[in-house]
């Protein structure tokens, strides 16, 4: 398919309100595609800029809404039973999955920098994009959260580089053919699709093999799965981490009272610089190394890259301050996998505070079941834990797994102060009655829990 053939044709997005889907719609609009429309199951703030650009937006799904379309784009969350997708196929309208469209857009740039990994993709994509922006490279950007520097999750630059988050779910990242592929880590996730760890590793191996023959793979050498696959990928690679055995590594890590890390950055046994970050978390000592290596490999000088990293304040829904209630700071983080939850709690440890509250919304019944034992032990370090009902999203209700079962297992395994509160509104009322000055509250999950602060502050 030649994407530019559709510039004068009607393109319909099913589930246009999703972060990546709305971003792709905006990119097409900026590229001069004239007739973009879409539908979503619910109205929301993500749809506001789309309407302002003149796109027709339908709230709710109806088969009639695709009948004028000449191309349909749908997200991985949309099943074949969706009435709009079913009607489009009946009418013979070409249908593209979200990742297929992303792959077509990436081919329009000379360089494709794709950032993959089970955890940390959005933050690392944001760091890399910030560096390229401040270096004047004017990249095309596509990421899963808003980058404050550009005020959006996407940007149609006119430089040579396309910088994108590369999601492994349903093998989406295999639609890309990067010139530079970053792999942050490889962990057990999306088991509803992959079934087991071996299938996940096979997909990441395929992703690495799709790097252009003269391209580069950048990966965390401290992550055993990533390092083994890099060694076997048949492409030039650069490893990083905390171990001096990597090509690049960090030493002398320290934290400010706000929880921001600093470290000495080495190539081999040569110290290159001191790195100062303005976001929390030891994990970002790793993520920022990936961004720095990517910058240096693309000819960006260290001084510019270091300034950009110091300027980077994070991406939307990644340890994002949402407000202050009764002297307690309320943050939101998209982390939903047990490793992400544990890393985010650890990131808050150096921050001066009274008590740490965590409000967690499990994502998907299948994921909660598959990660049950790990979830029960990932809240260590939190003083108070609230778990609300599971966000089912694309799955049917499963009566065999629920949040109350997870709460009971947390208490049994760790003895933590963990309670079950079904709804966000009830959780917000509980927090309003119990938050004290100096507390830090983290709402966590990939579903709708990011809206909880609206109940607290309204």
GROMACS .gro file of C-alpha atoms in nm:
model
  458
    1UNK     CA    1   0.000   0.000   0.000
    2UNK     CA    2   0.119   0.352  -0.084
    3UNK     CA    3   0.001   0.571   0.202
    4UNK     CA    4   0.018   0.895   0.004
    5UNK     CA    5  -0.252   0.760  -0.231
    6UNK     CA    6  -0.502   0.829   0.050
    7UNK     CA    7  -0.431   1.201   0.099
    8UNK     CA    8  -0.759   1.297  -0.071
    9UNK     CA    9  -0.962   1.004   0.064
   10UNK     CA   10  -1.166   0.946   0.380
   11UNK     CA   11  -0.973   0.765   0.654
   12UNK     CA   12  -1.172   0.631   0.950
   13UNK     CA   13  -1.005   0.545   1.283
   14UNK     CA   14  -1.179   0.294   1.510
   15UNK     CA   15  -1.088   0.378   1.875
   16UNK     CA   16  -0.942   0.714   1.772
   17UNK     CA   17  -0.925   0.833   2.134
   18UNK     CA   18  -0.635   0.604   2.226
   19UNK     CA   19  -0.303   0.779   2.280
   20UNK     CA   20  -0.127   0.621   1.984
   21UNK     CA   21  -0.435   0.626   1.759
   22UNK     CA   22  -0.509   0.995   1.821
   23UNK     CA   23  -0.138   1.067   1.770
   24UNK     CA   24  -0.137   0.891   1.434
   25UNK     CA   25  -0.451   1.080   1.328
   26UNK     CA   26  -0.278   1.407   1.417
   27UNK     CA   27   0.035   1.306   1.225
   28UNK     CA   28  -0.169   1.229   0.914
   29UNK     CA   29  -0.348   1.563   0.950
   30UNK     CA   30  -0.013   1.743   0.973
   31UNK     CA   31   0.105   1.551   0.666
   32UNK     CA   32  -0.183   1.694   0.462
   33UNK     CA   33  -0.437   1.412   0.473
   34UNK     CA   34  -0.764   1.603   0.432
   35UNK     CA   35  -1.048   1.376   0.538
   36UNK     CA   36  -0.990   1.210   0.875
   37UNK     CA   37  -1.271   1.087   1.096
   38UNK     CA   38  -1.302   0.837   1.378
   39UNK     CA   39  -1.506   0.681   1.654
   40UNK     CA   40  -1.448   0.596   2.017
   41UNK     CA   41  -1.656   0.423   2.284
   42UNK     CA   42  -1.653   0.732   2.508
   43UNK     CA   43  -1.591   1.104   2.481
   44UNK     CA   44  -1.279   1.247   2.644
   45UNK     CA   45  -1.012   1.515   2.639
   46UNK     CA   46  -0.806   1.326   2.379
   47UNK     CA   47  -1.081   1.397   2.126
   48UNK     CA   48  -1.083   1.776   2.179
   49UNK     CA   49  -0.776   1.859   1.964
   50UNK     CA   50  -0.900   1.623   1.691
   51UNK     CA   51  -1.228   1.813   1.665
   52UNK     CA   52  -1.038   2.143   1.669
   53UNK     CA   53  -0.845   2.022   1.364
   54UNK     CA   54  -1.172   1.965   1.184
   55UNK     CA   55  -1.196   1.587   1.217
   56UNK     CA   56  -1.541   1.430   1.243
   57UNK     CA   57  -1.559   1.235   1.570
   58UNK     CA   58  -1.833   0.987   1.657
   59UNK     CA   59  -1.896   0.881   2.017
   60UNK     CA   60  -1.997   0.516   2.013
   61UNK     CA   61  -1.957   0.252   1.743
   62UNK     CA   62  -2.203   0.215   1.456
   63UNK     CA   63  -2.155   0.023   1.132
   64UNK     CA   64  -2.296   0.314   0.929
   65UNK     CA   65  -2.007   0.536   1.040
   66UNK     CA   66  -1.756   0.357   0.814
   67UNK     CA   67  -1.967   0.342   0.499
   68UNK     CA   68  -1.811   0.658   0.352
   69UNK     CA   69  -1.456   0.549   0.441
   70UNK     CA   70  -1.192   0.453   0.185
   71UNK     CA   71  -0.940   0.333   0.446
   72UNK     CA   72  -1.004   0.206   0.800
   73UNK     CA   73  -0.744   0.205   1.079
   74UNK     CA   74  -0.811   0.008   1.397
   75UNK     CA   75  -0.626  -0.050   1.724
   76UNK     CA   76  -0.518  -0.384   1.868
   77UNK     CA   77  -0.791  -0.346   2.131
   78UNK     CA   78  -1.059  -0.375   1.859
   79UNK     CA   79  -1.188  -0.726   1.798
   80UNK     CA   80  -1.305  -0.865   1.466
   81UNK     CA   81  -1.659  -0.860   1.607
   82UNK     CA   82  -1.659  -0.478   1.625
   83UNK     CA   83  -1.952  -0.363   1.410
   84UNK     CA   84  -1.751  -0.098   1.226
   85UNK     CA   85  -1.460  -0.327   1.143
   86UNK     CA   86  -1.700  -0.603   1.041
   87UNK     CA   87  -1.889  -0.364   0.808
   88UNK     CA   88  -1.567  -0.230   0.657
   89UNK     CA   89  -1.458  -0.582   0.570
   90UNK     CA   90  -1.803  -0.656   0.423
   91UNK     CA   91  -1.769  -0.352   0.196
   92UNK     CA   92  -1.414  -0.443   0.094
   93UNK     CA   93  -1.266  -0.127   0.246
   94UNK     CA   94  -0.890  -0.164   0.305
   95UNK     CA   95  -0.823  -0.205   0.680
   96UNK     CA   96  -0.494  -0.133   0.853
   97UNK     CA   97  -0.401  -0.220   1.208
   98UNK     CA   98  -0.248   0.069   1.404
   99UNK     CA   99   0.104  -0.076   1.386
  100UNK     CA  100   0.078  -0.126   1.010
  101UNK     CA  101  -0.001   0.243   0.967
  102UNK     CA  102   0.290   0.331   1.197
  103UNK     CA  103   0.518   0.117   0.982
  104UNK     CA  104   0.407   0.295   0.664
  105UNK     CA  105   0.469   0.637   0.822
  106UNK     CA  106   0.814   0.529   0.945
  107UNK     CA  107   0.918   0.440   0.590
  108UNK     CA  108   0.884   0.805   0.490
  109UNK     CA  109   1.192   0.897   0.700
  110UNK     CA  110   1.553   0.806   0.620
  111UNK     CA  111   1.626   0.702   0.980
  112UNK     CA  112   1.390   0.507   1.205
  113UNK     CA  113   1.483   0.505   1.574
  114UNK     CA  114   1.252   0.258   1.749
  115UNK     CA  115   1.248   0.219   2.127
  116UNK     CA  116   1.117  -0.113   2.260
  117UNK     CA  117   1.108  -0.297   2.591
  118UNK     CA  118   0.855  -0.424   2.839
  119UNK     CA  119   0.906  -0.122   3.066
  120UNK     CA  120   1.021   0.237   3.014
  121UNK     CA  121   0.946   0.288   2.643
  122UNK     CA  122   0.757   0.616   2.672
  123UNK     CA  123   1.007   0.781   2.906
  124UNK     CA  124   1.307   0.675   2.696
  125UNK     CA  125   1.136   0.781   2.373
  126UNK     CA  126   1.068   1.118   2.538
  127UNK     CA  127   1.431   1.154   2.647
  128UNK     CA  128   1.557   1.070   2.298
  129UNK     CA  129   1.308   1.303   2.131
  130UNK     CA  130   1.401   1.585   2.370
  131UNK     CA  131   1.770   1.546   2.282
  132UNK     CA  132   1.706   1.545   1.906
  133UNK     CA  133   1.472   1.844   1.936
  134UNK     CA  134   1.717   2.052   2.138
  135UNK     CA  135   1.995   1.952   1.897
  136UNK     CA  136   1.793   2.106   1.613
  137UNK     CA  137   1.738   1.776   1.433
  138UNK     CA  138   1.360   1.843   1.394
  139UNK     CA  139   1.257   1.474   1.412
  140UNK     CA  140   0.920   1.314   1.347
  141UNK     CA  141   0.804   1.198   1.692
  142UNK     CA  142   0.550   0.934   1.793
  143UNK     CA  143   0.522   0.828   2.158
  144UNK     CA  144   0.271   0.693   2.409
  145UNK     CA  145   0.257   0.999   2.633
  146UNK     CA  146   0.272   1.375   2.593
  147UNK     CA  147   0.617   1.538   2.571
  148UNK     CA  148   0.593   1.882   2.736
  149UNK     CA  149   0.855   2.029   2.502
  150UNK     CA  150   0.622   1.984   2.201
  151UNK     CA  151   0.292   1.984   2.393
  152UNK     CA  152   0.183   1.661   2.231
  153UNK     CA  153   0.266   1.293   2.186
  154UNK     CA  154   0.345   1.346   1.818
  155UNK     CA  155   0.521   1.595   1.594
  156UNK     CA  156   0.573   1.611   1.221
  157UNK     CA  157   0.933   1.726   1.197
  158UNK     CA  158   1.119   1.772   0.872
  159UNK     CA  159   1.450   1.616   0.974
  160UNK     CA  160   1.584   1.276   0.877
  161UNK     CA  161   1.486   1.087   1.193
  162UNK     CA  162   1.157   0.923   1.288
  163UNK     CA  163   1.163   0.852   1.665
  164UNK     CA  164   0.894   0.613   1.781
  165UNK     CA  165   0.788   0.399   2.070
  166UNK     CA  166   0.786   0.035   1.954
  167UNK     CA  167   0.523  -0.174   2.135
  168UNK     CA  168   0.557  -0.551   2.141
  169UNK     CA  169   0.187  -0.627   2.203
  170UNK     CA  170   0.045  -0.846   1.921
  171UNK     CA  171   0.391  -0.812   1.760
  172UNK     CA  172   0.318  -0.451   1.668
  173UNK     CA  173   0.686  -0.357   1.655
  174UNK     CA  174   0.746  -0.608   1.375
  175UNK     CA  175   0.579  -0.362   1.135
  176UNK     CA  176   0.889  -0.144   1.181
  177UNK     CA  177   1.229  -0.180   1.011
  178UNK     CA  178   1.450   0.042   1.227
  179UNK     CA  179   1.793   0.176   1.147
  180UNK     CA  180   1.849   0.199   1.524
  181UNK     CA  181   1.661  -0.030   1.763
  182UNK     CA  182   1.667   0.020   2.139
  183UNK     CA  183   1.570  -0.266   2.372
  184UNK     CA  184   1.536  -0.159   2.735
  185UNK     CA  185   1.437  -0.494   2.887
  186UNK     CA  186   1.245  -0.812   2.807
  187UNK     CA  187   0.999  -0.935   3.070
  188UNK     CA  188   0.686  -1.150   3.088
  189UNK     CA  189   0.392  -0.935   2.982
  190UNK     CA  190   0.096  -0.952   2.740
  191UNK     CA  191   0.069  -1.322   2.813
  192UNK     CA  192  -0.287  -1.315   2.679
  193UNK     CA  193  -0.117  -1.291   2.340
  194UNK     CA  194   0.234  -1.437   2.382
  195UNK     CA  195   0.135  -1.725   2.616
  196UNK     CA  196   0.492  -1.774   2.744
  197UNK     CA  197   0.832  -1.613   2.780
  198UNK     CA  198   0.985  -1.805   2.491
  199UNK     CA  199   0.742  -1.649   2.246
  200UNK     CA  200   0.822  -1.304   2.383
  201UNK     CA  201   1.195  -1.361   2.329
  202UNK     CA  202   1.131  -1.489   1.975
  203UNK     CA  203   0.946  -1.168   1.892
  204UNK     CA  204   1.223  -0.947   2.030
  205UNK     CA  205   1.479  -1.153   1.837
  206UNK     CA  206   1.279  -1.093   1.518
  207UNK     CA  207   1.257  -0.721   1.599
  208UNK     CA  208   1.635  -0.697   1.635
  209UNK     CA  209   1.691  -0.890   1.312
  210UNK     CA  210   1.482  -0.635   1.122
  211UNK     CA  211   1.735  -0.360   1.190
  212UNK     CA  212   1.902  -0.254   0.865
  213UNK     CA  213   2.231  -0.439   0.800
  214UNK     CA  214   2.434  -0.124   0.864
  215UNK     CA  215   2.217  -0.024   1.161
  216UNK     CA  216   2.260  -0.054   1.536
  217UNK     CA  217   2.094  -0.228   1.830
  218UNK     CA  218   2.125  -0.055   2.169
  219UNK     CA  219   2.028  -0.267   2.468
  220UNK     CA  220   2.059  -0.304   2.844
  221UNK     CA  221   2.338  -0.554   2.906
  222UNK     CA  222   2.228  -0.596   3.268
  223UNK     CA  223   1.908  -0.758   3.139
  224UNK     CA  224   2.001  -1.119   3.064
  225UNK     CA  225   1.733  -1.174   2.800
  226UNK     CA  226   1.825  -0.857   2.613
  227UNK     CA  227   2.199  -0.923   2.622
  228UNK     CA  228   2.170  -1.278   2.491
  229UNK     CA  229   1.951  -1.170   2.202
  230UNK     CA  230   2.186  -0.884   2.113
  231UNK     CA  231   2.480  -1.123   2.097
  232UNK     CA  232   2.289  -1.341   1.851
  233UNK     CA  233   2.116  -1.070   1.643
  234UNK     CA  234   2.377  -1.040   1.368
  235UNK     CA  235   2.384  -0.660   1.394
  236UNK     CA  236   2.627  -0.417   1.550
  237UNK     CA  237   2.520  -0.354   1.909
  238UNK     CA  238   2.608  -0.141   2.210
  239UNK     CA  239   2.529  -0.250   2.565
  240UNK     CA  240   2.479  -0.030   2.870
  241UNK     CA  241   2.395  -0.074   3.237
  242UNK     CA  242   2.537  -0.052   3.586
  243UNK     CA  243   2.793  -0.325   3.529
  244UNK     CA  244   3.136  -0.222   3.400
  245UNK     CA  245   3.128  -0.525   3.168
  246UNK     CA  246   2.897  -0.331   2.934
  247UNK     CA  247   3.019  -0.108   2.651
  248UNK     CA  248   2.880   0.189   2.848
  249UNK     CA  249   2.794   0.201   3.217
  250UNK     CA  250   2.705   0.424   3.511
  251UNK     CA  251   2.896   0.468   3.836
  252UNK     CA  252   2.861   0.679   4.152
  253UNK     CA  253   2.481   0.710   4.139
  254UNK     CA  254   2.342   0.967   4.384
  255UNK     CA  255   1.997   1.116   4.444
  256UNK     CA  256   1.878   1.468   4.523
  257UNK     CA  257   1.619   1.530   4.799
  258UNK     CA  258   1.356   1.532   4.521
  259UNK     CA  259   1.463   1.182   4.414
  260UNK     CA  260   1.646   1.291   4.095
  261UNK     CA  261   1.947   1.071   4.008
  262UNK     CA  262   2.294   1.180   3.898
  263UNK     CA  263   2.573   0.951   3.780
  264UNK     CA  264   2.911   0.927   3.609
  265UNK     CA  265   2.878   0.795   3.254
  266UNK     CA  266   3.158   0.572   3.122
  267UNK     CA  267   3.252   0.425   2.787
  268UNK     CA  268   3.471   0.130   2.879
  269UNK     CA  269   3.704   0.261   3.149
  270UNK     CA  270   3.687   0.622   3.028
  271UNK     CA  271   3.460   0.863   3.211
  272UNK     CA  272   3.269   1.070   2.958
  273UNK     CA  273   3.065   1.303   3.180
  274UNK     CA  274   2.841   1.351   3.481
  275UNK     CA  275   2.471   1.311   3.402
  276UNK     CA  276   2.204   1.501   3.599
  277UNK     CA  277   1.838   1.406   3.556
  278UNK     CA  278   1.520   1.590   3.650
  279UNK     CA  279   1.297   1.284   3.684
  280UNK     CA  280   1.290   1.028   3.963
  281UNK     CA  281   1.399   0.668   3.967
  282UNK     CA  282   1.709   0.450   3.950
  283UNK     CA  283   1.556   0.289   3.641
  284UNK     CA  284   1.609   0.619   3.460
  285UNK     CA  285   1.983   0.583   3.512
  286UNK     CA  286   1.944   0.297   3.265
  287UNK     CA  287   1.692   0.464   3.035
  288UNK     CA  288   1.896   0.782   3.001
  289UNK     CA  289   2.205   0.584   2.900
  290UNK     CA  290   2.010   0.439   2.607
  291UNK     CA  291   1.909   0.791   2.499
  292UNK     CA  292   2.266   0.920   2.533
  293UNK     CA  293   2.414   0.637   2.326
  294UNK     CA  294   2.149   0.693   2.060
  295UNK     CA  295   2.235   1.064   2.049
  296UNK     CA  296   2.610   1.006   2.022
  297UNK     CA  297   2.563   0.743   1.752
  298UNK     CA  298   2.369   1.003   1.551
  299UNK     CA  299   2.637   1.269   1.584
  300UNK     CA  300   2.486   1.479   1.863
  301UNK     CA  301   2.748   1.623   2.097
  302UNK     CA  302   2.741   1.528   2.465
  303UNK     CA  303   2.701   1.883   2.592
  304UNK     CA  304   2.375   1.927   2.398
  305UNK     CA  305   2.249   1.583   2.501
  306UNK     CA  306   2.325   1.642   2.869
  307UNK     CA  307   2.144   1.975   2.872
  308UNK     CA  308   1.841   1.816   2.705
  309UNK     CA  309   1.833   1.534   2.962
  310UNK     CA  310   1.852   1.787   3.246
  311UNK     CA  311   1.564   1.977   3.083
  312UNK     CA  312   1.349   1.665   3.042
  313UNK     CA  313   1.079   1.664   3.312
  314UNK     CA  314   0.908   1.341   3.211
  315UNK     CA  315   0.623   1.235   2.985
  316UNK     CA  316   0.251   1.244   3.046
  317UNK     CA  317   0.126   0.970   3.285
  318UNK     CA  318   0.482   0.887   3.398
  319UNK     CA  319   0.527   0.991   3.763
  320UNK     CA  320   0.323   1.297   3.670
  321UNK     CA  321   0.228   1.543   3.947
  322UNK     CA  322  -0.148   1.594   3.929
  323UNK     CA  323  -0.194   1.827   4.225
  324UNK     CA  324  -0.184   1.875   4.601
  325UNK     CA  325  -0.466   1.790   4.842
  326UNK     CA  326  -0.445   1.882   5.210
  327UNK     CA  327  -0.067   1.916   5.178
  328UNK     CA  328  -0.029   1.573   5.013
  329UNK     CA  329   0.115   1.549   4.662
  330UNK     CA  330  -0.083   1.331   4.421
  331UNK     CA  331   0.104   1.171   4.128
  332UNK     CA  332  -0.006   0.938   3.851
  333UNK     CA  333   0.202   0.670   3.678
  334UNK     CA  334   0.099   0.444   3.390
  335UNK     CA  335   0.291   0.149   3.537
  336UNK     CA  336   0.078  -0.164   3.561
  337UNK     CA  337   0.319  -0.458   3.532
  338UNK     CA  338   0.456  -0.579   3.870
  339UNK     CA  339   0.811  -0.479   3.773
  340UNK     CA  340   0.691  -0.128   3.682
  341UNK     CA  341   0.493  -0.091   4.004
  342UNK     CA  342   0.793  -0.200   4.212
  343UNK     CA  343   1.027   0.032   4.018
  344UNK     CA  344   0.796   0.331   4.062
  345UNK     CA  345   0.763   0.268   4.436
  346UNK     CA  346   1.143   0.240   4.457
  347UNK     CA  347   1.175   0.565   4.260
  348UNK     CA  348   0.977   0.745   4.528
  349UNK     CA  349   1.199   0.616   4.810
  350UNK     CA  350   1.456   0.902   4.806
  351UNK     CA  351   1.179   1.166   4.802
  352UNK     CA  352   1.122   1.336   5.135
  353UNK     CA  353   0.767   1.252   5.247
  354UNK     CA  354   0.548   1.139   5.535
  355UNK     CA  355   0.365   0.828   5.409
  356UNK     CA  356   0.354   0.669   5.064
  357UNK     CA  357   0.007   0.577   4.940
  358UNK     CA  358  -0.044   0.361   4.630
  359UNK     CA  359  -0.382   0.331   4.457
  360UNK     CA  360  -0.360   0.052   4.201
  361UNK     CA  361  -0.605  -0.050   3.929
  362UNK     CA  362  -0.522  -0.395   3.786
  363UNK     CA  363  -0.538  -0.410   3.406
  364UNK     CA  364  -0.718  -0.700   3.237
  365UNK     CA  365  -0.849  -1.015   3.402
  366UNK     CA  366  -0.604  -1.236   3.210
  367UNK     CA  367  -0.304  -1.021   3.305
  368UNK     CA  368  -0.409  -1.009   3.672
  369UNK     CA  369  -0.440  -1.386   3.676
  370UNK     CA  370  -0.108  -1.442   3.496
  371UNK     CA  371   0.084  -1.195   3.719
  372UNK     CA  372  -0.107  -1.269   4.042
  373UNK     CA  373   0.188  -1.390   4.251
  374UNK     CA  374   0.418  -1.110   4.135
  375UNK     CA  375   0.148  -0.846   4.186
  376UNK     CA  376   0.097  -0.964   4.543
  377UNK     CA  377   0.457  -0.876   4.626
  378UNK     CA  378   0.525  -0.566   4.416
  379UNK     CA  379   0.391  -0.305   4.662
  380UNK     CA  380   0.674  -0.338   4.915
  381UNK     CA  381   0.783   0.005   5.031
  382UNK     CA  382   0.433   0.153   5.026
  383UNK     CA  383   0.280   0.246   5.362
  384UNK     CA  384  -0.081   0.229   5.243
  385UNK     CA  385  -0.215   0.037   4.944
  386UNK     CA  386  -0.563   0.064   4.792
  387UNK     CA  387  -0.661  -0.172   4.510
  388UNK     CA  388  -0.971  -0.091   4.307
  389UNK     CA  389  -1.166  -0.308   4.065
  390UNK     CA  390  -0.995  -0.461   3.760
  391UNK     CA  391  -1.010  -0.262   3.437
  392UNK     CA  392  -1.138  -0.520   3.191
  393UNK     CA  393  -1.102  -0.314   2.872
  394UNK     CA  394  -1.092  -0.547   2.572
  395UNK     CA  395  -1.179  -0.862   2.769
  396UNK     CA  396  -1.512  -1.009   2.884
  397UNK     CA  397  -1.581  -1.017   3.257
  398UNK     CA  398  -1.410  -1.307   3.436
  399UNK     CA  399  -1.579  -1.400   3.767
  400UNK     CA  400  -1.284  -1.620   3.862
  401UNK     CA  401  -1.044  -1.334   3.941
  402UNK     CA  402  -1.100  -1.003   4.121
  403UNK     CA  403  -0.925  -0.729   4.313
  404UNK     CA  404  -1.044  -0.852   4.653
  405UNK     CA  405  -0.855  -1.177   4.590
  406UNK     CA  406  -0.541  -0.975   4.512
  407UNK     CA  407  -0.580  -0.767   4.830
  408UNK     CA  408  -0.610  -1.082   5.040
  409UNK     CA  409  -0.296  -1.223   4.876
  410UNK     CA  410  -0.099  -0.900   4.937
  411UNK     CA  411  -0.190  -0.909   5.307
  412UNK     CA  412  -0.110  -1.280   5.329
  413UNK     CA  413   0.227  -1.257   5.150
  414UNK     CA  414   0.356  -0.924   5.285
  415UNK     CA  415   0.143  -0.823   5.584
  416UNK     CA  416   0.106  -0.476   5.428
  417UNK     CA  417  -0.172  -0.232   5.503
  418UNK     CA  418  -0.372  -0.308   5.187
  419UNK     CA  419  -0.746  -0.260   5.142
  420UNK     CA  420  -1.002  -0.319   4.868
  421UNK     CA  421  -1.220  -0.025   4.756
  422UNK     CA  422  -1.425  -0.105   4.444
  423UNK     CA  423  -1.462   0.229   4.263
  424UNK     CA  424  -1.250   0.533   4.194
  425UNK     CA  425  -1.506   0.764   4.350
  426UNK     CA  426  -1.506   0.563   4.674
  427UNK     CA  427  -1.124   0.549   4.672
  428UNK     CA  428  -1.108   0.926   4.624
  429UNK     CA  429  -1.345   0.987   4.916
  430UNK     CA  430  -1.132   0.760   5.135
  431UNK     CA  431  -0.815   0.946   5.037
  432UNK     CA  432  -0.975   1.285   5.102
  433UNK     CA  433  -1.061   1.169   5.453
  434UNK     CA  434  -0.717   1.023   5.530
  435UNK     CA  435  -0.442   1.208   5.335
  436UNK     CA  436  -0.222   1.417   5.563
  437UNK     CA  437   0.028   1.696   5.493
  438UNK     CA  438   0.356   1.556   5.364
  439UNK     CA  439   0.202   1.236   5.226
  440UNK     CA  440   0.276   1.123   4.871
  441UNK     CA  441  -0.001   0.946   4.682
  442UNK     CA  442   0.062   0.744   4.364
  443UNK     CA  443  -0.227   0.634   4.144
  444UNK     CA  444  -0.107   0.353   3.918
  445UNK     CA  445  -0.239   0.156   3.623
  446UNK     CA  446  -0.286   0.160   3.247
  447UNK     CA  447  -0.665   0.182   3.252
  448UNK     CA  448  -0.887   0.465   3.378
  449UNK     CA  449  -0.726   0.525   3.718
  450UNK     CA  450  -0.554   0.836   3.579
  451UNK     CA  451  -0.894   1.002   3.618
  452UNK     CA  452  -0.900   0.941   3.995
  453UNK     CA  453  -0.740   1.277   4.073
  454UNK     CA  454  -1.045   1.440   3.914
  455UNK     CA  455  -1.257   1.290   4.191
  456UNK     CA  456  -1.008   1.412   4.454
  457UNK     CA  457  -0.981   1.772   4.335
  458UNK     CA  458  -1.343   1.827   4.230
   0.00000   0.00000   0.00000
